[in-house]
Amino acid sequence: MRALVLEQRGVLSLRDVPAVDAAEALLGPRDVRVQLHTVGICGSDVHYYTHGKIGPFVVREPMILGHEASGTVIETGDEVTSLAVGDRVCMEPGIPDPNSRASRLGLYNIDPAVRFWATPPVHGILRPTCVHPEAFTYKLPGSVGFAEAAMVEPLAVGVHAVTKARIPPGNIGVVMGAGPIGLVTALAALAAGCARVFVSDLSAPKLALAESLSPSISGVDVGREDLAERVLKATEGWGADVVFEATGSPVAAARVFEPLAPGGCVVMIGGQAEPIRYDAGAAMVREARVENVFRYAHVFPRCVAMLASGAIDVRPLITRTFAFEESVLAFETAAAAPPGEVKMQIALPQ
Ligand code: ZN
């Protein structure tokens, strides 16, 4: 089948990949075949394209990109009970070994054996169809469109981060970074009951978009003002109850405790692409709790439910949609990081 292939660092092509057709010719009894509808372009896809690796994950063989997806079930395995042909779905891209120690402990996202779309050597899903386990495929209510559904994957990162933070209603939150992950984290923090969320970034258009999402979001342009100063001033010198680090930038992350209140919590979300350091002394004097997240676990149904109820609306984050035939252009555009774009998606022919 025709797919968007990262041949090697910096080289993309839209071409047939017969090995995928062969590998997916037969369905397992608990698998479904999905015709893909919308695939989001993730920062990780772009990073593999521009750098050929993320941390220990190195692209050594041609790999199909894409892991944020929605589509329609077109075939079901013999033992599938929860899904039927015609169901609209979104898919969780990481498939763990169900018998692994991590899976049995409920930590399936950090199972060392997890096979995650578009993480070498596993192919992604920028292609017409894929085969996926029923257990990691989630039916969409009629009110959730395909484009929104392809946002469930990044939203899951934010919802997992907020879940790890264990924040009660009325907290003051800070999200460092107004990229897609930062913005879904801000939305998830508000859905969890934060009274106010400060979102920091260097991009004025991204901050404007952040503020347009909710009157409870305040943008902080860190090129023009100091984040900690602004947050301390707004909280009578106390600081924020929770700080989410979603820039992955060593410069930003080094200062992650500065806006944090005593006894507060920092959640590290970004930072897999390059090593980051932070000030442990600053954490100690606050007795800060530090949480780390790696992707997500057990949150896809919650994300779908919040999109369905309107508790979270991700549609304003989708700023551009390309046709599948324009996939190479889409990645070239994403790699240039246009300041006004947040989430770009690719729509497959139906
Ligand atoms: Zn992603």
Short mmCIF file of C-alpha atoms and ligand atoms in Angstrom, two decimals:
data_model
loop_
_atom_site.label_atom_id
_atom_site.label_comp_id
_atom_site.label_asym_id
_atom_site.label_seq_id
_atom_site.Cartn_x
_atom_site.Cartn_y
_atom_site.Cartn_z
CA MET A 1 0.00 0.00 0.00
CA ARG A 2 1.02 3.58 -0.58
CA ALA A 3 2.48 5.22 2.53
CA LEU A 4 4.51 8.21 3.70
CA VAL A 5 7.95 6.70 4.29
CA LEU A 6 10.87 8.28 6.10
CA GLU A 7 13.64 6.66 4.02
CA GLN A 8 16.39 8.13 6.17
CA ARG A 9 16.99 11.38 8.02
CA GLY A 10 15.69 14.26 5.88
CA VAL A 11 14.34 12.06 3.06
CA LEU A 12 10.61 11.37 2.71
CA SER A 13 8.72 9.64 -0.06
CA LEU A 14 5.16 8.66 -0.80
CA ARG A 15 5.48 5.13 -2.17
CA ASP A 16 4.22 1.57 -2.04
CA VAL A 17 5.33 -0.56 0.89
CA PRO A 18 4.49 -4.16 -0.12
CA ALA A 19 5.91 -5.61 3.13
CA VAL A 20 3.10 -3.93 5.09
CA ASP A 21 0.43 -5.47 2.85
CA ALA A 22 2.01 -8.87 3.38
CA ALA A 23 2.32 -8.44 7.15
CA GLU A 24 -1.29 -7.27 7.48
CA ALA A 25 -2.96 -9.59 4.97
CA LEU A 26 -4.58 -11.62 7.75
CA LEU A 27 -6.42 -10.34 10.81
CA GLY A 28 -5.79 -11.86 14.22
CA PRO A 29 -8.97 -13.02 16.02
CA ARG A 30 -8.96 -9.95 18.28
CA ASP A 31 -7.80 -7.43 15.66
CA VAL A 32 -9.70 -4.95 13.54
CA ARG A 33 -8.79 -3.47 10.18
CA VAL A 34 -9.25 0.29 10.05
CA GLN A 35 -9.47 2.58 7.06
CA LEU A 36 -7.58 5.64 8.23
CA HIS A 37 -9.29 9.01 7.92
CA THR A 38 -7.17 11.66 9.66
CA VAL A 39 -3.58 11.52 10.92
CA GLY A 40 -2.02 14.30 12.98
CA ILE A 41 1.59 15.36 12.49
CA CYS A 42 3.37 15.07 15.83
CA GLY A 43 6.54 16.78 16.96
CA SER A 44 8.08 13.33 17.25
CA ASP A 45 7.34 12.52 13.58
CA VAL A 46 8.97 15.80 12.60
CA HIS A 47 11.94 15.14 14.88
CA TYR A 48 12.57 11.74 13.26
CA TYR A 49 12.39 13.47 9.88
CA THR A 50 14.84 16.25 10.82
CA HIS A 51 17.16 14.37 13.21
CA GLY A 52 16.70 10.66 12.38
CA LYS A 53 16.37 9.78 16.05
CA ILE A 54 14.84 10.65 19.42
CA GLY A 55 17.03 9.71 22.35
CA PRO A 56 17.72 5.96 22.09
CA PHE A 57 15.24 5.46 19.19
CA VAL A 58 17.18 5.64 15.91
CA VAL A 59 15.73 5.29 12.39
CA ARG A 60 17.89 2.59 10.75
CA GLU A 61 15.42 1.25 8.14
CA PRO A 62 12.77 3.08 6.09
CA MET A 63 9.82 3.74 8.42
CA ILE A 64 6.24 4.89 7.81
CA LEU A 65 5.49 7.99 9.92
CA GLY A 66 2.33 8.92 11.84
CA HIS A 67 0.73 7.79 15.10
CA GLU A 68 -2.20 10.17 15.81
CA ALA A 69 -5.10 8.62 14.00
CA SER A 70 -8.81 8.16 13.51
CA GLY A 71 -10.69 6.06 11.00
CA THR A 72 -13.43 3.55 10.28
CA VAL A 73 -13.51 -0.17 11.03
CA ILE A 74 -13.71 -2.12 7.76
CA GLU A 75 -13.10 -5.69 9.01
CA THR A 76 -13.18 -7.45 12.36
CA GLY A 77 -11.46 -10.58 13.67
CA ASP A 78 -13.53 -13.62 14.66
CA GLU A 79 -13.43 -12.90 18.39
CA VAL A 80 -14.02 -9.13 18.27
CA THR A 81 -17.13 -8.22 20.27
CA SER A 82 -16.99 -4.48 21.02
CA LEU A 83 -16.54 -3.14 17.49
CA ALA A 84 -18.33 -3.66 14.18
CA VAL A 85 -17.73 -2.77 10.55
CA GLY A 86 -18.63 0.89 10.03
CA ASP A 87 -17.72 2.01 13.56
CA ARG A 88 -15.77 5.26 13.67
CA VAL A 89 -12.75 4.91 15.95
CA CYS A 90 -9.50 6.33 17.23
CA MET A 91 -6.54 4.18 18.11
CA GLU A 92 -3.99 4.10 20.89
CA PRO A 93 -0.66 3.73 19.08
CA GLY A 94 1.30 1.73 21.66
CA ILE A 95 0.69 -2.00 21.91
CA PRO A 96 2.29 -3.55 24.98
CA ASP A 97 2.96 -7.21 25.67
CA PRO A 98 -0.14 -8.06 27.75
CA ASN A 99 1.83 -10.61 29.78
CA SER A 100 4.78 -8.38 30.59
CA ARG A 101 5.58 -7.43 34.17
CA ALA A 102 4.87 -3.75 33.40
CA SER A 103 1.47 -4.55 31.85
CA ARG A 104 0.49 -6.74 34.80
CA LEU A 105 1.35 -3.81 37.11
CA GLY A 106 -0.88 -1.49 35.06
CA LEU A 107 2.14 0.39 33.68
CA TYR A 108 1.70 -0.77 30.11
CA ASN A 109 2.99 2.50 28.62
CA ILE A 110 6.42 1.85 30.10
CA ASP A 111 6.54 -1.80 29.12
CA PRO A 112 10.00 -2.11 27.51
CA ALA A 113 8.39 -4.40 24.90
CA VAL A 114 5.73 -1.86 23.83
CA ARG A 115 5.41 -1.51 20.06
CA PHE A 116 4.51 2.10 19.28
CA TRP A 117 3.59 3.38 15.81
CA ALA A 118 6.35 5.36 14.09
CA THR A 119 8.90 4.62 16.77
CA PRO A 120 11.74 2.67 15.14
CA PRO A 121 11.55 -0.08 14.03
CA VAL A 122 7.70 -0.02 14.08
CA HIS A 123 5.83 1.45 11.10
CA GLY A 124 3.35 4.28 11.64
CA ILE A 125 -0.02 4.78 9.99
CA LEU A 126 0.30 7.44 7.28
CA ARG A 127 -1.24 4.89 4.89
CA PRO A 128 -4.76 3.91 3.80
CA THR A 129 -5.39 1.05 6.26
CA CYS A 130 -3.92 -0.60 9.34
CA VAL A 131 -4.56 -3.62 11.54
CA HIS A 132 -4.86 -2.92 15.27
CA PRO A 133 -5.95 -4.79 18.42
CA GLU A 134 -9.59 -4.30 19.43
CA ALA A 135 -8.36 -3.55 22.97
CA PHE A 136 -6.55 -0.39 21.82
CA THR A 137 -9.25 0.82 19.41
CA TYR A 138 -11.94 3.14 20.80
CA LYS A 139 -15.38 3.75 19.32
CA LEU A 140 -16.32 7.39 18.76
CA PRO A 141 -19.71 8.87 19.60
CA GLY A 142 -21.40 10.59 16.67
CA SER A 143 -20.63 14.03 18.12
CA VAL A 144 -16.84 13.54 17.85
CA GLY A 145 -15.46 14.20 14.36
CA PHE A 146 -12.49 12.45 12.76
CA ALA A 147 -10.19 15.49 13.05
CA GLU A 148 -10.90 15.86 16.78
CA ALA A 149 -10.54 12.11 17.22
CA ALA A 150 -7.05 12.25 15.72
CA MET A 151 -6.29 14.73 18.54
CA VAL A 152 -7.09 12.17 21.23
CA GLU A 153 -3.50 10.88 21.14
CA PRO A 154 -1.82 14.21 22.00
CA LEU A 155 -4.71 15.06 24.37
CA ALA A 156 -3.99 11.80 26.18
CA VAL A 157 -0.53 13.11 27.05
CA GLY A 158 -2.04 16.18 28.72
CA VAL A 159 -4.72 14.20 30.52
CA HIS A 160 -2.12 11.71 31.77
CA ALA A 161 0.09 14.58 33.00
CA VAL A 162 -2.81 16.17 34.87
CA THR A 163 -3.78 12.80 36.31
CA LYS A 164 -0.23 12.35 37.60
CA ALA A 165 -0.35 15.84 39.16
CA ARG A 166 -3.40 14.86 41.27
CA ILE A 167 -4.66 18.44 41.40
CA PRO A 168 -7.76 19.41 43.35
CA PRO A 169 -10.18 22.05 41.98
CA GLY A 170 -9.19 25.68 42.32
CA ASN A 171 -5.48 25.26 41.80
CA ILE A 172 -3.26 27.69 39.94
CA GLY A 173 -1.42 25.97 37.10
CA VAL A 174 1.47 26.88 34.84
CA VAL A 175 2.10 25.22 31.50
CA MET A 176 5.49 25.96 30.00
CA GLY A 177 5.18 25.73 26.21
CA ALA A 178 2.22 26.58 23.95
CA GLY A 179 2.76 23.84 21.38
CA PRO A 180 0.09 21.18 20.88
CA ILE A 181 1.11 19.26 24.02
CA GLY A 182 1.27 22.40 26.16
CA LEU A 183 -2.17 23.52 24.97
CA VAL A 184 -3.87 20.15 25.50
CA THR A 185 -2.28 20.08 28.96
CA ALA A 186 -3.73 23.52 29.71
CA LEU A 187 -7.17 22.33 28.55
CA ALA A 188 -6.87 19.17 30.66
CA ALA A 189 -5.78 21.21 33.70
CA LEU A 190 -8.84 23.43 33.34
CA ALA A 191 -11.09 20.38 32.90
CA ALA A 192 -9.58 19.06 36.15
CA GLY A 193 -10.66 22.27 37.87
CA CYS A 194 -7.72 24.68 37.79
CA ALA A 195 -8.93 28.19 38.57
CA ARG A 196 -6.32 29.75 36.29
CA VAL A 197 -3.61 28.45 34.00
CA PHE A 198 -0.63 30.53 32.89
CA VAL A 199 0.78 29.36 29.55
CA SER A 200 4.26 30.54 28.61
CA ASP A 201 5.94 30.62 25.22
CA LEU A 202 8.07 32.82 22.96
CA SER A 203 5.51 32.83 20.12
CA ALA A 204 2.90 35.60 20.20
CA PRO A 205 0.48 33.81 17.80
CA LYS A 206 0.59 30.64 19.93
CA LEU A 207 -0.04 32.65 23.10
CA ALA A 208 -2.95 34.42 21.42
CA LEU A 209 -4.40 31.04 20.48
CA ALA A 210 -3.88 29.79 24.06
CA GLU A 211 -5.79 32.77 25.46
CA SER A 212 -8.60 32.28 22.95
CA LEU A 213 -9.24 28.80 24.34
CA SER A 214 -10.53 29.98 27.71
CA PRO A 215 -10.86 33.18 29.75
CA SER A 216 -9.05 31.24 32.50
CA ILE A 217 -5.85 30.97 30.42
CA SER A 218 -3.30 33.79 30.63
CA GLY A 219 -0.45 33.85 28.11
CA VAL A 220 3.02 34.85 29.27
CA ASP A 221 5.48 35.93 26.57
CA VAL A 222 8.77 34.88 28.13
CA GLY A 223 10.68 36.93 25.56
CA ARG A 224 9.18 40.01 27.18
CA GLU A 225 8.48 39.15 30.80
CA ASP A 226 9.71 36.76 33.46
CA LEU A 227 7.37 33.81 34.03
CA ALA A 228 8.09 33.37 37.74
CA GLU A 229 7.72 37.11 38.41
CA ARG A 230 4.34 37.19 36.66
CA VAL A 231 3.02 34.11 38.49
CA LEU A 232 4.30 35.24 41.91
CA LYS A 233 2.75 38.66 41.39
CA ALA A 234 -0.61 37.07 40.53
CA THR A 235 -0.53 34.78 43.58
CA GLU A 236 0.52 37.19 46.33
CA GLY A 237 4.06 35.84 46.17
CA TRP A 238 3.01 32.22 46.77
CA GLY A 239 3.43 30.67 43.32
CA ALA A 240 1.60 28.08 41.26
CA ASP A 241 0.37 24.79 42.73
CA VAL A 242 1.43 22.84 39.68
CA VAL A 243 3.88 23.49 36.85
CA PHE A 244 3.83 21.40 33.68
CA GLU A 245 7.06 21.49 31.66
CA ALA A 246 6.03 21.00 28.03
CA THR A 247 8.78 22.81 26.12
CA GLY A 248 11.46 20.12 26.22
CA SER A 249 13.89 23.04 26.10
CA PRO A 250 16.88 22.72 28.47
CA VAL A 251 16.85 26.51 28.94
CA ALA A 252 13.19 26.61 30.00
CA ALA A 253 13.30 23.40 32.03
CA ALA A 254 16.28 24.60 34.08
CA ARG A 255 13.96 27.18 35.67
CA VAL A 256 10.91 24.95 36.13
CA PHE A 257 10.74 25.39 39.94
CA GLU A 258 10.88 29.19 39.92
CA PRO A 259 7.11 29.78 39.57
CA LEU A 260 6.21 26.84 41.85
CA ALA A 261 4.57 27.30 45.26
CA PRO A 262 5.92 25.56 48.39
CA GLY A 263 4.64 21.98 48.43
CA GLY A 264 3.73 22.19 44.77
CA CYS A 265 4.10 19.67 41.99
CA VAL A 266 6.13 19.78 38.79
CA VAL A 267 5.24 17.43 35.95
CA MET A 268 7.96 16.86 33.36
CA ILE A 269 6.35 16.20 29.98
CA GLY A 270 8.89 17.42 27.41
CA GLY A 271 12.54 16.53 27.38
CA GLN A 272 12.98 13.19 25.68
CA ALA A 273 14.70 14.61 22.62
CA GLU A 274 17.59 16.19 24.49
CA PRO A 275 18.78 15.86 28.09
CA ILE A 276 17.50 18.53 30.47
CA ARG A 277 18.77 19.49 33.91
CA TYR A 278 16.93 21.19 36.72
CA ASP A 279 17.83 22.73 40.05
CA ALA A 280 17.30 20.07 42.73
CA GLY A 281 17.99 22.66 45.45
CA ALA A 282 15.08 24.77 44.22
CA ALA A 283 12.91 21.65 44.42
CA MET A 284 14.11 20.88 47.97
CA VAL A 285 13.35 24.26 49.50
CA ARG A 286 9.79 23.88 48.21
CA GLU A 287 9.54 20.18 49.07
CA ALA A 288 8.33 19.91 45.52
CA ARG A 289 6.87 16.69 44.19
CA VAL A 290 8.19 15.85 40.72
CA GLU A 291 6.27 13.59 38.38
CA ASN A 292 7.47 12.29 35.03
CA VAL A 293 5.25 11.08 32.24
CA PHE A 294 5.97 8.86 29.28
CA ARG A 295 3.11 8.95 26.79
CA TYR A 296 -0.03 7.79 28.72
CA ALA A 297 -1.97 4.84 29.99
CA HIS A 298 -5.69 4.21 30.64
CA VAL A 299 -6.84 7.65 29.43
CA PHE A 300 -8.14 7.26 25.86
CA PRO A 301 -11.75 6.54 26.93
CA ARG A 302 -11.64 9.57 29.26
CA CYS A 303 -10.39 11.77 26.43
CA VAL A 304 -13.12 10.59 24.06
CA ALA A 305 -15.72 11.20 26.78
CA MET A 306 -14.48 14.76 27.37
CA LEU A 307 -14.56 15.56 23.65
CA ALA A 308 -18.06 14.09 23.42
CA SER A 309 -19.40 16.08 26.37
CA GLY A 310 -17.70 19.32 25.36
CA ALA A 311 -15.64 19.42 28.57
CA ILE A 312 -12.64 19.82 26.26
CA ASP A 313 -12.66 21.28 22.74
CA VAL A 314 -9.47 20.60 20.78
CA ARG A 315 -10.76 21.86 17.44
CA PRO A 316 -9.18 25.35 17.73
CA LEU A 317 -5.75 23.68 17.93
CA ILE A 318 -6.08 22.21 14.44
CA THR A 319 -4.70 25.01 12.30
CA ARG A 320 -4.06 23.31 8.95
CA THR A 321 -5.08 20.17 7.07
CA PHE A 322 -3.19 18.67 4.11
CA ALA A 323 -4.32 16.01 1.63
CA PHE A 324 -2.49 12.67 1.81
CA GLU A 325 -0.89 13.37 -1.58
CA GLU A 326 0.64 16.52 -0.04
CA SER A 327 2.21 14.57 2.85
CA VAL A 328 5.81 15.42 1.96
CA LEU A 329 4.92 19.11 1.71
CA ALA A 330 3.08 18.79 5.03
CA PHE A 331 6.24 17.56 6.75
CA GLU A 332 8.45 20.16 5.06
CA THR A 333 6.01 22.78 6.32
CA ALA A 334 5.94 21.30 9.82
CA ALA A 335 9.75 21.11 9.92
CA ALA A 336 9.92 24.86 9.19
CA ALA A 337 7.76 25.38 12.33
CA PRO A 338 5.56 28.26 11.09
CA PRO A 339 4.83 30.37 14.19
CA GLY A 340 1.05 30.47 13.69
CA GLU A 341 0.57 26.72 13.27
CA VAL A 342 -0.24 24.44 16.19
CA LYS A 343 -1.55 21.05 15.03
CA MET A 344 -1.31 20.14 11.36
CA GLN A 345 -3.15 17.08 10.14
CA ILE A 346 -3.27 14.93 7.01
CA ALA A 347 -6.61 13.72 5.64
CA LEU A 348 -6.61 10.42 3.77
CA PRO A 349 -8.81 9.80 0.74
CA GLN A 350 -12.01 7.93 1.70
ZN ZN B 1 1.93 12.46 19.06
#
